[in-house]
Short mmCIF file of C-alpha atoms in Angstrom, two decimals:
data_model
loop_
_atom_site.label_atom_id
_atom_site.label_comp_id
_atom_site.label_asym_id
_atom_site.label_seq_id
_atom_site.Cartn_x
_atom_site.Cartn_y
_atom_site.Cartn_z
CA MET A 1 -128.71 -103.79 51.43
CA GLY A 2 -126.30 -106.05 49.32
CA THR A 3 -127.29 -108.35 46.44
CA ARG A 4 -126.44 -111.31 48.81
CA ASN A 5 -129.52 -112.87 48.63
CA TYR A 6 -129.92 -112.43 45.26
CA ARG A 7 -132.09 -115.48 43.10
CA ARG A 8 -128.88 -116.06 40.58
CA LYS A 9 -125.13 -116.20 40.55
CA THR A 10 -124.61 -115.03 36.67
CA SER A 11 -125.61 -111.81 34.77
CA HIS A 12 -129.32 -112.63 33.57
CA SER A 13 -131.60 -110.05 32.27
CA GLU A 14 -134.90 -110.71 31.50
CA HIS A 15 -136.88 -108.39 28.82
CA GLY A 16 -138.49 -105.26 30.62
CA PRO A 17 -137.42 -101.90 30.49
CA GLY A 18 -133.88 -101.33 32.05
CA ASP A 19 -132.71 -104.75 32.93
CA GLY A 20 -129.34 -103.77 31.03
CA GLY A 21 -128.97 -100.97 34.40
CA ARG A 22 -129.01 -97.76 34.20
CA THR A 23 -127.47 -96.86 30.59
CA GLY A 24 -128.81 -93.33 31.16
CA SER A 25 -125.02 -92.48 32.84
CA TRP A 26 -123.61 -93.14 29.80
CA ARG A 27 -125.05 -89.93 28.35
CA VAL A 28 -122.75 -86.74 28.02
CA GLU A 29 -125.19 -84.87 25.22
CA ARG A 30 -129.18 -85.21 26.84
CA PRO A 31 -132.15 -84.69 24.31
CA VAL A 32 -134.18 -81.23 24.65
CA LEU A 33 -137.69 -80.77 23.12
CA ASP A 34 -138.73 -77.38 21.93
CA GLN A 35 -142.32 -78.09 22.05
CA SER A 36 -142.93 -75.03 19.51
CA LEU A 37 -141.60 -76.96 16.71
CA CYS A 38 -143.01 -80.03 17.20
CA ILE A 39 -145.75 -81.80 15.27
CA PRO A 40 -148.05 -83.67 17.82
CA CYS A 41 -147.40 -81.10 20.40
CA LYS A 42 -148.43 -78.26 17.79
CA ARG A 43 -151.35 -79.78 16.56
CA ASN A 44 -152.18 -81.11 19.16
CA LYS A 45 -152.28 -84.74 17.45
CA GLU A 46 -151.04 -88.51 17.30
CA ALA A 47 -148.70 -87.84 14.30
CA CYS A 48 -145.42 -88.02 13.09
CA PHE A 49 -143.44 -89.64 16.02
CA ILE A 50 -140.61 -90.55 14.47
CA CYS A 51 -138.45 -89.91 17.59
CA TRP A 52 -140.49 -92.64 19.12
CA LEU A 53 -140.16 -94.57 16.04
CA PHE A 54 -136.40 -94.62 16.02
CA CYS A 55 -134.91 -94.55 19.34
CA PRO A 56 -132.87 -97.53 19.88
CA GLU A 57 -133.88 -97.55 23.40
CA ILE A 58 -137.53 -97.39 23.23
CA VAL A 59 -136.96 -94.78 25.97
CA ILE A 60 -139.19 -92.31 23.95
CA SER A 61 -142.94 -92.14 24.97
CA ARG A 62 -145.31 -92.23 21.79
CA THR A 63 -146.95 -89.21 23.74
CA ILE A 64 -148.62 -85.48 23.66
CA PRO A 65 -145.45 -84.47 24.20
CA PRO A 66 -143.37 -87.11 23.67
CA ARG A 67 -141.24 -88.03 26.46
CA VAL A 68 -137.57 -89.14 27.24
CA ASP A 69 -136.74 -91.98 30.11
CA LEU A 70 -133.25 -89.75 30.84
CA GLU A 71 -133.02 -93.46 33.43
CA TYR A 72 -131.95 -95.60 30.31
CA CYS A 73 -131.67 -92.75 27.45
CA LYS A 74 -127.40 -93.26 26.25
CA GLY A 75 -127.82 -90.04 24.92
CA CYS A 76 -127.05 -91.13 20.90
CA GLY A 77 -128.72 -88.36 19.52
CA ILE A 78 -130.58 -90.41 17.13
CA CYS A 79 -133.81 -88.47 17.62
CA ALA A 80 -132.54 -85.24 17.11
CA GLU A 81 -130.63 -86.30 13.35
CA GLU A 82 -134.67 -87.36 12.58
CA CYS A 83 -136.95 -85.42 13.77
CA PRO A 84 -138.30 -83.66 10.28
CA THR A 85 -138.67 -80.54 12.11
CA LYS A 86 -135.62 -79.89 14.46
CA ALA A 87 -137.32 -79.73 17.72
CA ILE A 88 -134.77 -81.93 19.96
CA THR A 89 -131.58 -80.73 20.56
CA MET A 90 -128.85 -82.69 22.07
CA VAL A 91 -127.21 -80.23 25.46
CA ASP A 92 -124.33 -80.98 27.03
CA GLU A 93 -124.96 -82.37 30.23
CA ALA A 94 -122.79 -80.11 32.05
CA LYS A 95 -125.46 -77.78 31.54
CA PHE A 96 -127.86 -79.90 33.66
CA SER A 97 -125.20 -81.31 36.59
CA GLU A 98 -125.98 -77.83 38.58
CA GLU A 99 -129.32 -78.31 38.32
CA ASP A 100 -129.82 -82.03 39.05
CA LYS A 101 -127.71 -80.91 42.04
CA GLU A 102 -130.28 -78.70 43.88
CA MET B 1 -115.86 -155.55 36.72
CA HIS B 2 -111.70 -155.76 35.98
CA ILE B 3 -111.33 -154.82 32.51
CA ILE B 4 -107.87 -153.93 30.70
CA GLU B 5 -108.00 -150.91 28.78
CA ASN B 6 -106.02 -147.18 27.96
CA GLY B 7 -106.80 -144.29 29.79
CA ASN B 8 -108.84 -142.25 27.59
CA THR B 9 -111.25 -145.20 27.07
CA ALA B 10 -111.42 -145.19 30.82
CA ALA B 11 -112.14 -141.25 30.60
CA ALA B 12 -114.90 -142.18 27.95
CA LEU B 13 -116.19 -144.75 29.55
CA GLY B 14 -116.86 -142.87 32.76
CA VAL B 15 -118.29 -140.28 30.27
CA LYS B 16 -121.05 -142.91 29.24
CA LEU B 17 -121.89 -144.03 32.18
CA CYS B 18 -122.44 -140.30 33.63
CA ARG B 19 -125.13 -140.42 31.21
CA ALA B 20 -123.95 -137.07 29.33
CA SER B 21 -126.13 -135.87 26.92
CA VAL B 22 -124.18 -133.40 24.42
CA ILE B 23 -120.63 -133.76 23.64
CA ALA B 24 -119.21 -131.78 21.61
CA ALA B 25 -115.43 -131.74 20.55
CA TYR B 26 -112.21 -131.29 18.55
CA PRO B 27 -109.97 -133.91 17.73
CA ILE B 28 -106.28 -133.66 19.43
CA THR B 29 -103.18 -135.55 20.27
CA PRO B 30 -103.31 -137.38 22.43
CA GLN B 31 -106.69 -136.34 23.43
CA THR B 32 -108.22 -137.95 20.09
CA PRO B 33 -108.98 -141.66 21.06
CA LEU B 34 -111.52 -140.11 23.71
CA THR B 35 -113.90 -138.51 21.61
CA GLU B 36 -113.50 -140.95 18.80
CA LYS B 37 -114.41 -143.40 21.41
CA LEU B 38 -117.33 -141.55 22.22
CA SER B 39 -118.63 -140.77 19.06
CA GLU B 40 -118.39 -144.72 18.52
CA TYR B 41 -120.51 -144.91 21.45
CA VAL B 42 -122.98 -142.12 20.12
CA GLU B 43 -122.86 -143.90 16.84
CA ARG B 44 -123.51 -147.59 18.03
CA GLY B 45 -127.06 -146.47 20.12
CA ASP B 46 -124.72 -147.07 23.15
CA MET B 47 -124.94 -143.62 25.14
CA LYS B 48 -128.16 -141.42 24.44
CA ALA B 49 -126.68 -138.85 23.15
CA GLU B 50 -126.14 -136.24 20.86
CA TYR B 51 -122.15 -135.69 19.69
CA ILE B 52 -121.52 -132.22 17.53
CA PRO B 53 -118.37 -132.45 15.50
CA VAL B 54 -117.12 -128.69 14.96
CA GLU B 55 -114.66 -126.71 13.15
CA SER B 56 -112.34 -125.72 16.50
CA GLU B 57 -111.75 -126.08 20.03
CA HIS B 58 -113.31 -122.74 20.93
CA SER B 59 -116.40 -123.98 19.17
CA ALA B 60 -116.73 -126.92 21.01
CA LEU B 61 -116.62 -125.08 24.37
CA ALA B 62 -118.95 -122.28 22.92
CA VAL B 63 -121.51 -125.89 22.43
CA CYS B 64 -121.02 -127.63 25.60
CA ILE B 65 -121.68 -123.37 27.11
CA ALA B 66 -124.81 -122.79 25.23
CA ALA B 67 -126.06 -126.97 26.19
CA SER B 68 -125.44 -126.54 29.76
CA SER B 69 -127.27 -123.55 29.22
CA ALA B 70 -130.02 -125.41 28.23
CA GLY B 71 -130.04 -128.22 30.97
CA ALA B 72 -128.15 -130.63 29.08
CA ARG B 73 -125.16 -132.72 30.97
CA VAL B 74 -122.36 -131.85 28.67
CA PHE B 75 -118.42 -133.09 27.87
CA THR B 76 -115.44 -132.00 26.30
CA ALA B 77 -111.97 -133.17 25.68
CA THR B 78 -108.71 -131.39 24.80
CA SER B 79 -104.66 -130.99 25.20
CA ALA B 80 -102.05 -128.30 24.46
CA ASN B 81 -102.95 -125.74 22.14
CA GLY B 82 -106.47 -126.49 21.78
CA LEU B 83 -106.91 -125.68 25.36
CA LEU B 84 -105.38 -122.43 24.39
CA TYR B 85 -107.68 -121.87 21.77
CA MET B 86 -110.15 -122.46 24.16
CA HIS B 87 -109.00 -120.20 26.50
CA GLU B 88 -111.87 -117.65 25.91
CA GLN B 89 -114.90 -119.84 26.36
CA VAL B 90 -113.18 -121.73 29.03
CA GLN B 91 -112.75 -118.44 31.34
CA TRP B 92 -116.76 -118.04 30.35
CA ALA B 93 -117.85 -121.53 31.43
CA SER B 94 -117.20 -120.71 35.09
CA GLY B 95 -117.93 -117.12 35.01
CA ALA B 96 -121.16 -118.56 33.58
CA ARG B 97 -121.50 -121.13 36.39
CA LEU B 98 -121.79 -124.15 33.97
CA PRO B 99 -120.98 -127.80 35.08
CA ILE B 100 -119.05 -128.79 32.93
CA VAL B 101 -116.90 -131.82 32.68
CA MET B 102 -113.42 -131.39 30.45
CA CYS B 103 -111.09 -133.77 30.26
CA VAL B 104 -107.55 -132.24 29.73
CA VAL B 105 -104.63 -134.97 28.29
CA ASN B 106 -102.02 -133.18 29.40
CA ARG B 107 -99.54 -132.11 26.44
CA ALA B 108 -96.94 -129.51 25.88
CA VAL B 109 -97.93 -126.58 24.76
CA GLY B 110 -96.40 -124.79 21.15
CA ALA B 111 -94.18 -123.25 20.28
CA PRO B 112 -92.02 -124.87 19.39
CA TRP B 113 -94.65 -128.12 18.34
CA ASN B 114 -94.58 -130.90 20.49
CA ILE B 115 -96.96 -133.23 20.65
CA TRP B 116 -95.27 -134.88 24.01
CA ASN B 117 -96.71 -135.10 27.78
CA ASP B 118 -96.25 -132.30 30.39
CA GLN B 119 -98.84 -130.22 32.02
CA GLN B 120 -97.92 -126.90 30.87
CA ASP B 121 -101.02 -126.36 29.07
CA SER B 122 -103.69 -127.12 32.25
CA ILE B 123 -101.31 -124.85 34.85
CA SER B 124 -101.66 -122.57 32.81
CA GLN B 125 -105.09 -122.12 32.72
CA ARG B 126 -104.88 -122.04 36.90
CA ASP B 127 -106.22 -118.91 37.75
CA THR B 128 -109.69 -119.12 34.95
CA GLY B 129 -112.08 -120.50 37.76
CA TRP B 130 -112.40 -123.95 37.18
CA ILE B 131 -112.06 -126.80 39.04
CA GLN B 132 -108.97 -129.15 38.57
CA ILE B 133 -108.37 -132.34 39.43
CA TYR B 134 -105.09 -134.56 38.69
CA CYS B 135 -105.19 -138.67 37.90
CA ALA B 136 -102.63 -140.69 38.70
CA ASP B 137 -103.80 -144.20 37.40
CA HIS B 138 -106.94 -145.16 34.95
CA GLN B 139 -109.19 -145.83 37.94
CA GLN B 140 -108.49 -142.39 39.35
CA ILE B 141 -109.19 -140.98 35.62
CA ILE B 142 -113.03 -142.81 35.38
CA ASP B 143 -113.59 -142.38 38.90
CA ALA B 144 -112.95 -138.35 38.53
CA VAL B 145 -114.94 -138.20 35.74
CA ILE B 146 -117.60 -139.57 37.85
CA LYS B 147 -116.76 -137.76 41.13
CA ALA B 148 -116.39 -133.86 38.67
CA TYR B 149 -119.60 -134.57 37.64
CA TRP B 150 -121.50 -134.59 40.98
CA ILE B 151 -119.16 -131.85 42.50
CA ALA B 152 -119.87 -129.49 39.35
CA GLU B 153 -123.25 -129.72 39.33
CA LYS B 154 -123.64 -129.52 43.28
CA VAL B 155 -121.54 -126.36 43.36
CA SER B 156 -122.20 -125.20 39.25
CA ILE B 157 -118.48 -124.79 38.66
CA PRO B 158 -116.76 -126.20 35.56
CA ILE B 159 -114.24 -129.35 36.15
CA MET B 160 -111.19 -130.28 34.60
CA VAL B 161 -110.34 -133.72 34.87
CA CYS B 162 -106.40 -133.70 33.81
CA TYR B 163 -104.88 -136.97 33.12
CA ASP B 164 -100.98 -137.39 31.79
CA GLY B 165 -100.22 -138.05 27.44
CA TYR B 166 -99.38 -141.28 26.43
CA ILE B 167 -98.31 -142.38 30.03
CA LEU B 168 -101.76 -143.14 31.35
CA SER B 169 -104.21 -142.12 27.80
CA HIS B 170 -102.41 -144.54 25.16
CA THR B 171 -101.52 -147.19 28.24
CA PHE B 172 -103.08 -149.91 29.32
CA MET B 173 -103.73 -150.78 32.64
CA PRO B 174 -106.65 -152.62 34.46
CA PHE B 175 -109.12 -150.76 36.69
CA ASP B 176 -112.66 -151.04 37.69
CA LEU B 177 -115.52 -150.70 35.33
CA PRO B 178 -118.74 -150.10 37.69
CA ASP B 179 -121.62 -151.17 36.50
CA GLN B 180 -124.90 -148.43 35.25
CA LYS B 181 -126.55 -149.16 38.12
CA THR B 182 -123.65 -147.93 40.64
CA VAL B 183 -123.24 -144.75 38.64
CA ASP B 184 -127.07 -143.77 38.45
CA ALA B 185 -127.11 -144.48 42.56
CA PHE B 186 -124.13 -141.99 42.87
CA LEU B 187 -125.11 -139.61 40.33
CA PRO B 188 -128.84 -138.02 40.07
CA PRO B 189 -130.32 -136.73 36.86
CA PHE B 190 -128.78 -133.12 36.01
CA LYS B 191 -131.28 -130.68 37.31
CA PRO B 192 -130.05 -127.25 36.88
CA ASP B 193 -131.01 -124.42 39.05
CA TYR B 194 -131.75 -122.75 35.81
CA ALA B 195 -132.06 -123.80 32.62
CA LEU B 196 -132.67 -121.46 29.53
CA ARG B 197 -135.97 -122.31 28.27
CA PRO B 198 -137.66 -120.79 25.20
CA GLU B 199 -141.16 -119.72 26.83
CA GLU B 200 -139.17 -117.84 29.31
CA PRO B 201 -136.87 -115.67 26.97
CA ALA B 202 -133.74 -114.58 28.95
CA ASN B 203 -130.71 -113.16 27.89
CA LEU B 204 -127.36 -114.96 29.75
CA ASN B 205 -124.64 -113.15 31.24
CA THR B 206 -125.33 -110.02 29.51
CA VAL B 207 -123.21 -106.94 30.12
CA THR B 208 -123.23 -105.72 33.70
CA LEU B 209 -121.90 -102.28 34.23
CA PRO B 210 -119.43 -101.32 36.99
CA ASP B 211 -122.05 -101.32 39.49
CA VAL B 212 -125.32 -102.99 40.90
CA ARG B 213 -128.36 -102.60 39.06
CA LEU B 214 -132.28 -102.89 40.51
CA ASP B 215 -133.43 -105.81 37.75
CA VAL B 216 -137.11 -105.93 35.73
CA ARG B 217 -138.49 -107.03 38.80
CA GLY B 218 -137.07 -104.33 41.01
CA GLU B 219 -134.64 -107.04 43.11
CA LEU B 220 -131.44 -105.80 43.34
CA ALA B 221 -128.87 -108.04 41.04
CA HIS B 222 -125.44 -108.51 41.00
CA SER B 223 -122.95 -106.53 39.18
CA TYR B 224 -119.91 -107.89 37.64
CA MET B 225 -117.61 -107.92 41.28
CA GLU B 226 -120.04 -109.56 42.75
CA ILE B 227 -120.58 -112.25 40.27
CA ARG B 228 -116.67 -113.00 40.58
CA TYR B 229 -116.42 -112.73 44.06
CA LEU B 230 -119.35 -115.60 44.20
CA LEU B 231 -117.42 -117.79 42.25
CA GLN B 232 -114.02 -117.37 44.25
CA GLU B 233 -116.20 -117.83 47.73
CA GLU B 234 -117.75 -121.43 46.27
CA LEU B 235 -114.54 -122.22 45.00
CA ARG B 236 -113.58 -122.36 48.38
CA THR B 237 -116.13 -124.05 49.35
CA THR B 238 -115.70 -126.87 46.76
CA LEU B 239 -112.91 -127.97 49.19
CA ASP B 240 -115.73 -129.81 51.63
CA VAL B 241 -117.96 -130.64 48.78
CA ALA B 242 -115.28 -132.59 47.09
CA ALA B 243 -114.44 -134.07 50.94
CA ASP B 244 -118.29 -135.39 50.93
CA ALA B 245 -117.97 -136.54 47.10
CA GLU B 246 -115.30 -138.94 48.40
CA LYS B 247 -117.61 -139.90 51.14
CA ARG B 248 -120.83 -141.10 49.57
CA PHE B 249 -118.29 -142.35 46.28
CA ALA B 250 -117.06 -144.32 48.82
CA GLU B 251 -120.22 -145.64 50.40
CA ILE B 252 -121.59 -146.31 46.98
CA PHE B 253 -118.38 -147.84 45.28
CA GLY B 254 -116.63 -149.02 48.50
CA ARG B 255 -113.42 -147.36 46.92
CA GLN B 256 -111.85 -145.46 49.35
CA SER B 257 -109.18 -142.66 48.80
CA ASP B 258 -108.32 -139.31 50.87
CA PRO B 259 -110.29 -136.48 48.33
CA PHE B 260 -107.14 -134.10 48.41
CA ILE B 261 -103.82 -135.88 49.02
CA GLU B 262 -102.56 -139.35 48.22
CA SER B 263 -99.88 -140.70 50.23
CA TYR B 264 -97.22 -142.98 50.05
CA ARG B 265 -94.82 -144.03 52.73
CA CYS B 266 -94.99 -140.79 54.39
CA ASP B 267 -96.37 -141.18 58.07
CA ASP B 268 -92.37 -141.39 59.41
CA ALA B 269 -90.73 -139.35 56.58
CA ASP B 270 -88.47 -136.34 56.87
CA CYS B 271 -88.50 -135.35 53.19
CA VAL B 272 -91.31 -136.08 50.96
CA ALA B 273 -91.76 -135.49 47.48
CA LEU B 274 -95.28 -133.50 46.04
CA GLY B 275 -96.67 -133.74 42.66
CA LEU B 276 -99.24 -133.98 40.00
CA GLY B 277 -100.39 -136.95 38.16
CA SER B 278 -98.41 -140.01 37.23
CA LEU B 279 -95.12 -138.50 38.09
CA THR B 280 -96.48 -139.09 41.95
CA TYR B 281 -96.85 -142.55 40.92
CA GLN B 282 -92.96 -143.25 39.12
CA LEU B 283 -91.73 -141.34 42.11
CA ARG B 284 -92.93 -144.35 44.59
CA VAL B 285 -89.94 -146.14 43.10
CA SER B 286 -87.79 -143.40 44.25
CA VAL B 287 -89.50 -143.49 47.39
CA ASP B 288 -88.74 -147.73 48.15
CA ALA B 289 -85.02 -147.25 46.63
CA LEU B 290 -84.22 -144.55 48.84
CA ARG B 291 -85.97 -146.37 51.96
CA LYS B 292 -83.48 -149.27 51.26
CA GLU B 293 -81.10 -146.97 51.89
CA GLY B 294 -82.50 -146.06 55.19
CA ILE B 295 -83.17 -142.52 53.91
CA LYS B 296 -86.95 -141.75 55.05
CA VAL B 297 -88.91 -140.41 52.41
CA GLY B 298 -92.37 -140.38 51.31
CA VAL B 299 -94.42 -139.38 48.43
CA MET B 300 -97.61 -136.48 47.94
CA GLY B 301 -99.37 -136.88 44.95
CA LEU B 302 -102.09 -133.59 44.70
CA ARG B 303 -105.57 -134.48 43.37
CA PHE B 304 -106.81 -131.09 43.44
CA TYR B 305 -105.53 -128.91 42.03
CA ARG B 306 -107.74 -125.64 42.15
CA PRO B 307 -109.20 -124.71 44.61
CA PHE B 308 -106.53 -125.92 46.32
CA PRO B 309 -106.75 -127.40 49.61
CA ASP B 310 -104.13 -125.20 51.83
CA GLU B 311 -104.80 -126.38 54.59
CA ALA B 312 -105.23 -130.48 54.08
CA ILE B 313 -101.69 -129.62 52.31
CA ALA B 314 -99.95 -127.51 55.27
CA GLY B 315 -101.22 -130.16 57.83
CA ALA B 316 -99.62 -133.29 56.24
CA LEU B 317 -96.29 -131.67 56.00
CA LYS B 318 -96.54 -130.43 59.17
CA GLY B 319 -92.81 -131.33 60.99
CA LYS B 320 -91.28 -132.73 57.48
CA LYS B 321 -88.17 -131.46 57.62
CA SER B 322 -87.67 -131.16 53.84
CA VAL B 323 -90.76 -131.00 50.58
CA VAL B 324 -89.33 -131.46 46.69
CA VAL B 325 -91.81 -130.64 44.48
CA PHE B 326 -91.36 -132.36 40.89
CA GLU B 327 -93.63 -130.36 38.14
CA LYS B 328 -93.84 -131.22 34.57
CA ALA B 329 -94.75 -127.36 34.10
CA ILE B 330 -93.24 -124.06 34.98
CA SER B 331 -94.90 -120.53 35.82
CA TYR B 332 -91.87 -118.66 33.73
CA GLY B 333 -90.41 -115.89 34.54
CA TYR B 334 -90.19 -117.71 38.15
CA GLU B 335 -90.80 -121.67 39.46
CA GLY B 336 -93.06 -123.94 39.53
CA ALA B 337 -96.71 -122.97 39.64
CA LEU B 338 -97.67 -125.51 42.60
CA THR B 339 -94.14 -124.81 44.32
CA SER B 340 -95.37 -121.03 44.52
CA ASP B 341 -98.69 -122.49 45.63
CA LEU B 342 -97.34 -124.78 48.06
CA LYS B 343 -95.06 -122.29 50.16
CA SER B 344 -97.93 -119.33 50.11
CA ALA B 345 -99.96 -122.48 52.19
CA LEU B 346 -96.96 -122.84 54.62
CA TYR B 347 -96.67 -119.96 55.22
CA GLU B 348 -100.34 -119.07 56.28
CA HIS B 349 -100.55 -122.31 58.29
CA LEU B 350 -96.95 -123.04 59.37
CA ALA B 351 -95.19 -119.59 59.99
CA GLY B 352 -93.83 -118.26 63.54
CA THR B 353 -94.71 -121.95 64.13
CA GLY B 354 -90.90 -123.03 63.39
CA THR B 355 -91.85 -125.79 61.41
CA LEU B 356 -91.37 -124.67 58.05
CA PRO B 357 -89.82 -127.16 55.89
CA SER B 358 -87.42 -126.10 52.89
CA ILE B 359 -88.55 -127.05 49.64
CA GLN B 360 -86.59 -128.08 46.46
CA ASN B 361 -88.43 -127.36 43.37
CA PHE B 362 -87.67 -129.69 39.71
CA ILE B 363 -88.41 -129.56 36.72
CA ALA B 364 -88.91 -132.53 34.48
CA GLY B 365 -90.31 -134.37 31.62
CA ILE B 366 -91.15 -130.67 29.99
CA GLY B 367 -92.36 -131.54 26.08
CA GLY B 368 -92.09 -135.11 26.76
CA ARG B 369 -88.06 -135.66 27.54
CA ASP B 370 -88.28 -139.13 29.05
CA ILE B 371 -88.00 -139.18 33.17
CA ARG B 372 -85.39 -141.82 33.68
CA THR B 373 -86.12 -142.84 37.73
CA GLU B 374 -82.62 -143.79 38.18
CA ASP B 375 -82.50 -139.93 37.68
CA LEU B 376 -85.41 -138.48 40.36
CA THR B 377 -84.19 -140.87 42.54
CA GLN B 378 -80.69 -139.11 42.77
CA MET B 379 -81.92 -135.68 42.53
CA PHE B 380 -84.42 -136.77 45.42
CA ARG B 381 -81.71 -138.35 47.64
CA THR B 382 -79.80 -134.89 47.00
CA ALA B 383 -82.70 -132.62 47.85
CA THR B 384 -82.94 -134.69 51.11
CA GLN B 385 -79.93 -133.46 52.14
CA GLY B 386 -81.67 -130.07 51.90
CA ARG B 387 -81.98 -127.37 49.52
CA VAL B 388 -79.64 -127.30 46.25
CA SER B 389 -80.86 -124.11 44.86
CA LYS B 390 -83.38 -121.46 44.95
CA GLU B 391 -84.16 -121.86 41.01
CA PRO B 392 -86.28 -124.94 39.84
CA LEU B 393 -83.31 -127.48 38.80
CA TRP B 394 -83.96 -129.14 35.55
CA ILE B 395 -84.34 -132.67 35.29
CA GLY B 396 -82.74 -134.58 32.53
CA LEU B 397 -81.94 -131.39 30.62
CA LYS B 398 -78.99 -131.36 27.75
CA LEU B 399 -77.63 -127.81 27.75
#
């Protein structure tokens, strides 16, 4: 299936998740959450959510635990930088590539 | 109604009759009187349009792109270095598929500075994805503007209406000025497939990744390559749309011409001259002179340069012994761009048929160098004997 019958002849995006494409493929490092350090996880309360607040791509959920939408996370690392308890670590994507293949 | 006016006014009257609603332009010789005329019409209330003065040609086309995206019928015009300064937005307008009409009043490009006529400016924009129409007189200018809006809006591709600076822009000539009713019958109000509306916010011409993507509605959307392919595909089918436009124009205006090639005394000609714009009318004088000497020659003026009407040209030239291409521009480092395109079309359609004509390329009038009809006739006469030179010959060169 190609794009022959797509309704437009140009590049056009409306507000909504991922209308700029699967930007997750740009990522070289993936944010990994250590729930034993994460404030809302530890307290089981809606708290902190600094990662959700700072994420420029709006791909982190305001949930317990916070979840990252890896389809669109570009791996900028701002969440890891801002996390007050250092609960988020940026891990080389190469480490996951074997895992993803399985 | 027949009137006597200059070529820039012919263009301005065409734009007014087409009811363009947004005009943005920056003055540059020899285009200036055209935009001055339009600002007069708007100022006097003769034309209901927004005239937006800008600080550069780049901004002029940017304004047109924005207004066209919002559904307005827009117009701009420029010449020479103004067109070059606009180049980035020129590419943008075609990629964004906006039916903008722009007059290019042909002038030499710097360096060195030169304000006189040749066609290096528009020819150097050949590969930008715009349609290019060339005019040989004032009637063709006003008619081309009117047809251009119809074609551009049918195919969502912008159009340059090109005419020679001074030779056409500043000289006075009689032409038929159609009335508003006739133009309205030909050209309906602009109804774009899509226009930006504040109620439906969207990003237009956003960054595309190398591959296709699912859009927000889950439909597979084009990426860059698909969008560019569609531009090429629809530029090619624009040839059919141009033929339809000509037919429709003839029915409503009662003036008919071949959509792609304007031929003069070509039927029994062995050797045919080919060119763009007013030079082809000057060549008619040479044709008449050579015919008196018993040499069977004719001249063809090409009206569309992009999309290139390769089939029509090859068909028209089939059986001719030689073609002499007169150009007011050159693809530096090789030969006239039209000559290369012609060779490509003839190879495509006539190779192996044993009817490939020989081709001679002459470059003339660069930077407004006076083109003497005697020189044209002399060079033309020489070329009827067979090819003079592989490299293009520059007529009137004093080196």
